[in-house]
Short mmCIF file of C-alpha atoms and ligand atoms in Angstrom, two decimals:
data_model
loop_
_atom_site.label_atom_id
_atom_site.label_comp_id
_atom_site.label_asym_id
_atom_site.label_seq_id
_atom_site.Cartn_x
_atom_site.Cartn_y
_atom_site.Cartn_z
CA MET A 257 0.00 0.00 0.00
CA PRO A 258 1.50 3.40 -0.87
CA ASN A 259 2.14 5.84 1.90
CA LEU A 260 -0.70 8.27 1.26
CA GLU A 261 -0.32 10.44 4.28
CA GLY A 262 3.43 10.84 3.93
CA ALA A 263 4.92 14.22 4.65
CA ARG A 264 5.08 14.91 0.94
CA THR A 265 1.40 14.61 0.11
CA PRO A 266 0.26 18.21 0.54
CA ARG A 267 -3.18 19.43 1.62
CA PHE A 268 -3.71 21.43 -1.59
CA LEU A 269 -2.60 21.10 -5.21
CA TYR A 270 -1.83 23.97 -7.54
CA GLY A 271 -3.15 23.15 -11.04
CA THR A 272 -1.22 24.38 -14.07
CA ALA A 273 -3.73 23.88 -16.90
CA TRP A 274 -4.56 26.59 -19.46
CA LYS A 275 -1.74 28.97 -18.47
CA GLU A 276 0.27 28.78 -21.67
CA ASP A 277 3.17 31.28 -21.59
CA ARG A 278 2.19 32.38 -18.07
CA THR A 279 2.75 28.85 -16.74
CA ALA A 280 6.29 29.43 -15.46
CA ALA A 281 5.53 32.77 -13.78
CA LEU A 282 2.27 31.56 -12.19
CA THR A 283 3.76 28.28 -10.96
CA GLU A 284 6.67 30.22 -9.45
CA LEU A 285 4.20 32.60 -7.80
CA ALA A 286 2.22 29.65 -6.40
CA LEU A 287 5.43 28.22 -4.90
CA ARG A 288 6.26 31.61 -3.36
CA MET A 289 2.75 31.77 -1.91
CA GLY A 290 3.31 28.42 -0.22
CA PHE A 291 1.92 25.72 -2.52
CA ARG A 292 4.06 22.59 -2.46
CA GLY A 293 1.87 20.34 -4.58
CA ILE A 294 1.84 20.87 -8.36
CA ASP A 295 -0.48 19.18 -10.83
CA THR A 296 0.43 19.11 -14.52
CA ALA A 297 0.13 16.79 -17.54
CA ASN A 298 2.19 15.90 -20.58
CA GLN A 299 -0.58 17.21 -22.79
CA ARG A 300 0.58 20.35 -24.57
CA ARG A 301 -2.99 21.08 -25.69
CA HIS A 302 -3.97 22.17 -22.15
CA TYR A 303 -0.71 22.26 -20.19
CA PHE A 304 2.79 23.65 -20.71
CA GLU A 305 4.75 21.15 -18.63
CA ALA A 306 8.15 22.57 -19.60
CA GLY A 307 6.98 25.91 -18.15
CA VAL A 308 6.31 24.16 -14.83
CA GLY A 309 9.86 22.79 -15.00
CA GLU A 310 11.21 26.30 -15.59
CA ALA A 311 9.47 27.51 -12.42
CA LEU A 312 10.78 24.55 -10.42
CA ALA A 313 14.35 25.22 -11.58
CA LYS A 314 14.08 28.89 -10.63
CA ALA A 315 12.53 28.16 -7.23
CA SER A 316 15.07 25.52 -6.34
CA GLY A 317 17.91 27.72 -7.61
CA GLU A 318 16.79 30.33 -5.09
CA ASN A 319 16.47 27.71 -2.33
CA LEU A 320 12.75 28.35 -2.08
CA VAL A 321 12.01 24.64 -2.45
CA THR A 322 13.86 21.36 -2.51
CA ARG A 323 12.78 18.37 -4.55
CA GLU A 324 12.03 16.50 -1.30
CA ASN A 325 9.49 19.02 -0.08
CA LEU A 326 7.63 19.15 -3.38
CA PHE A 327 4.82 16.91 -4.58
CA LEU A 328 4.85 16.70 -8.39
CA GLN A 329 2.04 15.05 -10.29
CA THR A 330 1.80 14.55 -14.03
CA LYS A 331 -0.37 12.54 -16.38
CA PHE A 332 -0.33 10.23 -19.39
CA THR A 333 -2.88 11.34 -22.00
CA TYR A 334 -4.14 9.11 -24.83
CA LEU A 335 -3.72 10.25 -28.43
CA PRO A 336 -7.33 11.52 -28.87
CA GLY A 337 -6.80 13.92 -25.95
CA GLN A 338 -3.66 15.41 -27.51
CA ASP A 339 -3.02 17.86 -30.32
CA HIS A 340 -0.10 17.56 -32.78
CA ARG A 341 2.49 18.36 -30.05
CA LEU A 342 2.87 14.77 -28.85
CA PRO A 343 5.14 13.52 -26.06
CA TYR A 344 5.40 10.09 -27.70
CA ASP A 345 5.50 8.28 -31.03
CA PRO A 346 1.84 7.92 -32.13
CA ALA A 347 2.75 4.75 -34.05
CA ALA A 348 4.27 3.05 -30.99
CA ASP A 349 2.29 0.60 -28.86
CA LEU A 350 0.65 1.88 -25.67
CA PRO A 351 3.27 0.63 -23.18
CA THR A 352 5.95 2.41 -25.26
CA GLN A 353 3.85 5.59 -25.35
CA VAL A 354 3.53 5.49 -21.55
CA ALA A 355 7.29 5.09 -21.12
CA GLN A 356 8.04 7.87 -23.64
CA SER A 357 5.51 10.22 -22.03
CA MET A 358 7.08 9.64 -18.62
CA ALA A 359 10.62 10.17 -19.94
CA SER A 360 9.52 13.42 -21.55
CA SER A 361 7.77 14.58 -18.34
CA LEU A 362 10.90 13.97 -16.29
CA GLU A 363 12.87 16.01 -18.81
CA HIS A 364 10.31 18.84 -18.76
CA LEU A 365 10.24 18.91 -14.97
CA GLY A 366 14.01 18.52 -14.51
CA THR A 367 13.69 15.64 -12.09
CA ASP A 368 14.28 11.89 -12.04
CA TYR A 369 10.98 11.00 -10.41
CA VAL A 370 7.49 12.36 -9.92
CA ASP A 371 5.34 11.76 -6.87
CA SER A 372 2.24 10.78 -8.79
CA PHE A 373 1.64 9.61 -12.36
CA VAL A 374 -2.00 9.68 -13.42
CA LEU A 375 -3.93 8.19 -16.32
CA HIS A 376 -5.63 11.36 -17.56
CA GLY A 377 -8.77 9.51 -18.54
CA PRO A 378 -9.75 5.98 -19.56
CA SER A 379 -10.00 5.28 -23.30
CA SER A 380 -13.79 4.87 -23.13
CA GLY A 381 -16.46 6.53 -21.04
CA TYR A 382 -18.29 3.20 -20.72
CA GLY A 383 -15.81 1.02 -18.97
CA TRP A 384 -12.24 -0.09 -18.32
CA THR A 385 -10.88 -1.39 -21.65
CA ASP A 386 -8.00 -3.63 -22.71
CA ALA A 387 -6.14 -0.46 -23.71
CA ASP A 388 -6.56 0.91 -20.17
CA ALA A 389 -5.32 -2.39 -18.74
CA GLN A 390 -2.21 -2.20 -20.93
CA VAL A 391 -1.58 1.40 -19.94
CA TRP A 392 -2.08 0.69 -16.23
CA THR A 393 0.36 -2.24 -16.41
CA ALA A 394 2.89 0.04 -18.12
CA MET A 395 2.34 2.68 -15.43
CA LEU A 396 3.01 0.06 -12.74
CA LYS A 397 6.34 -0.63 -14.46
CA GLU A 398 7.20 3.08 -14.26
CA ARG A 399 6.38 2.98 -10.55
CA ASP A 400 8.44 -0.18 -9.99
CA ALA A 401 11.37 1.44 -11.82
CA GLY A 402 11.21 4.36 -9.37
CA ARG A 403 10.15 7.01 -11.84
CA THR A 404 6.99 7.71 -9.84
CA ARG A 405 6.19 7.10 -6.18
CA MET A 406 2.47 6.63 -6.71
CA LEU A 407 -0.14 6.15 -9.43
CA GLY A 408 -3.57 7.56 -10.09
CA VAL A 409 -6.52 7.63 -12.47
CA SER A 410 -8.60 10.61 -13.51
CA ASN A 411 -12.03 11.25 -15.00
CA VAL A 412 -13.33 7.89 -13.85
CA SER A 413 -16.80 6.61 -13.00
CA LEU A 414 -17.70 4.13 -10.29
CA ARG A 415 -18.04 1.55 -13.07
CA HIS A 416 -14.48 2.20 -14.29
CA LEU A 417 -13.21 1.81 -10.75
CA HIS A 418 -15.09 -1.42 -10.06
CA GLN A 419 -13.86 -2.95 -13.31
CA MET A 420 -10.31 -1.71 -12.82
CA THR A 421 -9.97 -2.95 -9.25
CA GLY A 422 -11.58 -6.25 -10.23
CA LEU A 423 -8.95 -6.80 -12.90
CA HIS A 424 -5.75 -5.45 -11.38
CA ALA A 425 -4.19 -6.45 -8.08
CA GLU A 426 -2.97 -2.92 -7.45
CA THR A 427 -5.41 -0.10 -6.85
CA PRO A 428 -4.52 3.54 -7.57
CA ALA A 429 -3.27 5.77 -4.78
CA PHE A 430 -5.29 8.68 -6.23
CA VAL A 431 -8.49 9.34 -8.10
CA GLN A 432 -8.76 12.82 -9.64
CA ASN A 433 -12.26 13.84 -10.71
CA ARG A 434 -14.39 16.86 -11.48
CA CYS A 435 -16.45 17.36 -8.38
CA PHE A 436 -20.09 18.32 -8.97
CA ALA A 437 -22.09 19.35 -5.91
CA ARG A 438 -25.28 18.28 -7.66
CA PHE A 439 -24.03 14.69 -7.56
CA GLY A 440 -23.25 14.93 -3.86
CA TRP A 441 -19.74 16.10 -4.73
CA ASP A 442 -19.08 12.76 -6.53
CA ARG A 443 -20.39 10.98 -3.43
CA GLU A 444 -20.27 7.41 -4.78
CA VAL A 445 -16.75 7.64 -6.13
CA ARG A 446 -15.59 9.33 -2.93
CA ARG A 447 -17.12 6.53 -0.86
CA PHE A 448 -15.46 3.89 -3.06
CA CYS A 449 -12.14 5.69 -2.53
CA SER A 450 -12.43 6.11 1.21
CA GLU A 451 -13.27 2.42 1.66
CA ARG A 452 -10.05 1.49 -0.12
CA ASP A 453 -7.58 4.09 1.13
CA ILE A 454 -7.57 5.82 -2.25
CA ARG A 455 -7.06 9.56 -1.93
CA TYR A 456 -9.69 11.57 -3.83
CA GLN A 457 -8.52 14.74 -5.61
CA GLY A 458 -11.26 17.17 -6.66
CA PHE A 459 -11.05 19.73 -9.45
CA SER A 460 -13.49 22.35 -10.73
CA LEU A 461 -14.74 22.72 -7.15
CA LEU A 462 -15.65 26.34 -7.92
CA THR A 463 -16.33 26.37 -11.65
CA ALA A 464 -18.58 23.26 -11.61
CA ASN A 465 -20.62 24.56 -8.70
CA PRO A 466 -21.81 28.16 -9.24
CA GLU A 467 -25.11 27.35 -7.46
CA VAL A 468 -23.16 26.55 -4.28
CA LEU A 469 -20.91 29.60 -4.59
CA ARG A 470 -23.95 31.86 -4.54
CA HIS A 471 -26.06 29.81 -2.10
CA ALA A 472 -27.40 31.78 0.89
CA PHE A 473 -26.15 29.16 3.38
CA VAL A 474 -22.60 29.35 2.04
CA ALA A 475 -22.82 33.16 1.95
CA SER A 476 -23.89 33.19 5.62
CA LEU A 477 -20.93 31.00 6.65
CA ALA A 478 -18.55 33.16 4.62
CA ALA A 479 -19.91 36.33 6.25
CA ARG A 480 -19.65 34.83 9.75
CA GLU A 481 -16.03 33.75 9.19
CA ASN A 482 -15.14 36.89 7.23
CA VAL A 483 -13.97 34.84 4.24
CA THR A 484 -15.17 34.30 0.67
CA PRO A 485 -17.66 31.61 -0.48
CA ALA A 486 -14.76 30.02 -2.43
CA GLN A 487 -12.86 29.56 0.84
CA VAL A 488 -15.91 27.92 2.43
CA ILE A 489 -16.02 25.43 -0.46
CA PHE A 490 -12.33 24.60 -0.16
CA ARG A 491 -12.67 24.19 3.63
CA PHE A 492 -15.65 21.90 3.09
CA ALA A 493 -13.66 19.84 0.57
CA LEU A 494 -10.79 19.40 3.03
CA ALA A 495 -13.25 18.43 5.77
CA VAL A 496 -14.73 15.60 3.72
CA GLY A 497 -11.28 14.26 2.80
CA VAL A 498 -10.96 15.76 -0.67
CA LEU A 499 -7.52 16.91 -1.78
CA PRO A 500 -8.53 20.10 -3.63
CA LEU A 501 -7.00 21.57 -6.75
CA THR A 502 -6.95 25.26 -7.55
CA GLY A 503 -5.63 26.77 -10.72
CA THR A 504 -6.12 30.39 -9.76
CA SER A 505 -3.97 33.02 -11.47
CA ASP A 506 -4.63 35.57 -8.76
CA PRO A 507 -2.14 35.96 -5.86
CA THR A 508 -4.91 37.01 -3.45
CA HIS A 509 -6.90 33.90 -4.33
CA MET A 510 -3.76 31.76 -3.90
CA LYS A 511 -3.37 33.11 -0.38
CA GLN A 512 -7.07 32.73 0.40
CA ASP A 513 -7.19 29.17 -0.91
CA LEU A 514 -4.30 28.07 1.32
CA ALA A 515 -5.75 29.97 4.29
CA SER A 516 -9.11 28.20 3.94
CA GLU A 517 -7.63 25.32 5.91
CA SER A 518 -7.87 27.28 9.15
CA LEU A 519 -11.52 28.18 8.74
CA LYS A 520 -13.90 26.74 11.34
CA LEU A 521 -16.90 24.76 10.14
CA SER A 522 -18.89 22.45 12.43
CA ASP A 523 -19.60 18.83 11.46
CA LYS A 524 -23.23 19.80 10.99
CA GLU A 525 -22.32 22.62 8.61
CA VAL A 526 -20.04 20.30 6.62
CA GLN A 527 -22.87 17.75 6.34
CA ALA A 528 -25.28 20.48 5.24
CA ILE A 529 -22.94 21.63 2.45
CA GLU A 530 -22.44 18.02 1.37
CA SER A 531 -26.13 17.68 0.50
CA LEU A 532 -26.90 21.30 -0.30
CA VAL A 533 -27.81 20.74 -3.96
CA GLY A 534 -27.59 17.00 -4.50
N1 LIG B 92 -7.80 15.64 -14.75
C1 LIG B 92 -8.42 16.49 -15.54
O1 LIG B 92 -8.97 16.12 -16.59
C2 LIG B 92 -8.48 17.94 -15.17
C3 LIG B 92 -9.44 18.77 -15.77
C4 LIG B 92 -9.50 20.11 -15.37
C5 LIG B 92 -8.61 20.59 -14.43
N2 LIG B 92 -7.67 19.77 -13.88
C6 LIG B 92 -6.67 20.29 -12.93
O2 LIG B 92 -7.32 21.08 -11.95
C7 LIG B 92 -6.76 22.39 -11.93
C8 LIG B 92 -7.81 23.37 -11.49
O3 LIG B 92 -8.79 23.48 -12.50
P1 LIG B 92 -10.28 23.90 -12.20
O4 LIG B 92 -11.13 23.27 -13.25
O5 LIG B 92 -10.57 23.58 -10.76
O6 LIG B 92 -10.35 25.41 -12.44
P2 LIG B 92 -9.36 26.60 -12.05
O7 LIG B 92 -8.33 26.71 -13.09
O8 LIG B 92 -8.91 26.42 -10.64
O9 LIG B 92 -10.30 27.85 -12.19
C9 LIG B 92 -10.95 28.40 -11.10
C10 LIG B 92 -11.65 29.65 -11.54
O10 LIG B 92 -12.27 30.21 -10.39
C11 LIG B 92 -11.81 31.56 -10.21
N3 LIG B 92 -11.71 31.89 -8.76
C12 LIG B 92 -12.41 32.82 -8.12
N4 LIG B 92 -12.11 32.86 -6.83
C13 LIG B 92 -11.19 31.94 -6.61
C14 LIG B 92 -10.48 31.51 -5.47
N5 LIG B 92 -10.61 32.03 -4.26
N6 LIG B 92 -9.63 30.52 -5.63
C15 LIG B 92 -9.46 29.93 -6.82
N7 LIG B 92 -10.08 30.32 -7.94
C16 LIG B 92 -10.94 31.32 -7.85
C17 LIG B 92 -10.47 31.60 -10.90
O11 LIG B 92 -10.20 32.92 -11.28
P3 LIG B 92 -8.79 33.60 -10.85
O12 LIG B 92 -7.73 32.98 -11.68
O13 LIG B 92 -9.03 35.03 -11.17
O14 LIG B 92 -8.62 33.33 -9.40
C18 LIG B 92 -10.70 30.68 -12.09
O15 LIG B 92 -11.31 31.37 -13.14
C19 LIG B 92 -6.22 22.58 -13.34
O16 LIG B 92 -5.23 23.56 -13.43
C20 LIG B 92 -5.67 21.20 -13.61
O17 LIG B 92 -4.41 21.07 -13.01
C21 LIG B 92 -7.61 18.45 -14.23
#
């Protein structure tokens, strides 16, 4: 079983999607603000992984961070999720593509290991396929070779997870999903994860849930604690065991997101938010 609660699994992840030529500057800013967990992907269409590496080099050059106190997560993305800027040979078989993607990520990030390597999404929305099984087996090899400490899967349904864990002896350390409040904040997948010591990472906590952000109950808690509704949502996520992602470009929001951890919500309030809209 991987060590999920090790000192290097942070409480918050800074997401680096959609930042293009601002990726290096924003990742560096996030590190200066105190983030120690970075989420990226070797998918040039949405992420500029080499820009993340540039920020890491600058921050470690200035002794702001060491590799040991950073948590770096990247992803393998299938061909249909990529544009023409591929991190692997599209004609190669899937295990080779996984190995090439990982080698390229390590080069981009200037490191010889990542902390978490995630399958960006299964090949089909309907279930765990033979292709996914091949990719997962190749990812296990990367882990066994020491190029990643842990493995994860993203954009998965309960069905994917049941099929995957039925087929493979090794379960993921992480599941990373979009977290919709109207589905009980992905209640079923979160339950599946908590029963198996899988750490659930939630993204789009704000953008997927505008009805919660403007809900009167959340507004009243925010007013009482003198914080923003976004901070209430992040505090709620932490309280129910979600490892939240934020991709904010705003230094004030970076500070607020990290500070949300110290906000006080009662168990009853957390339960109320959990079933506020679904
Ligand atoms: N696995 C996947 O398929 C997948 C998919 C999507 C995302 N992700 C990961 O998750 C990360 C986060 O993505 P996301 O979808 O959650 O969206 P996001 O990039 O975090 O966007 C959040 C939006 O909310 C705004 N915002 C307002 N107040 C905020 C506050 N206090 N804190 C943070 N944001 C605030 C932000 O604007 P400001 O910039 O002005 O703050 C931004 O427009 C991505 O960078 C990526 O790493 C993964």
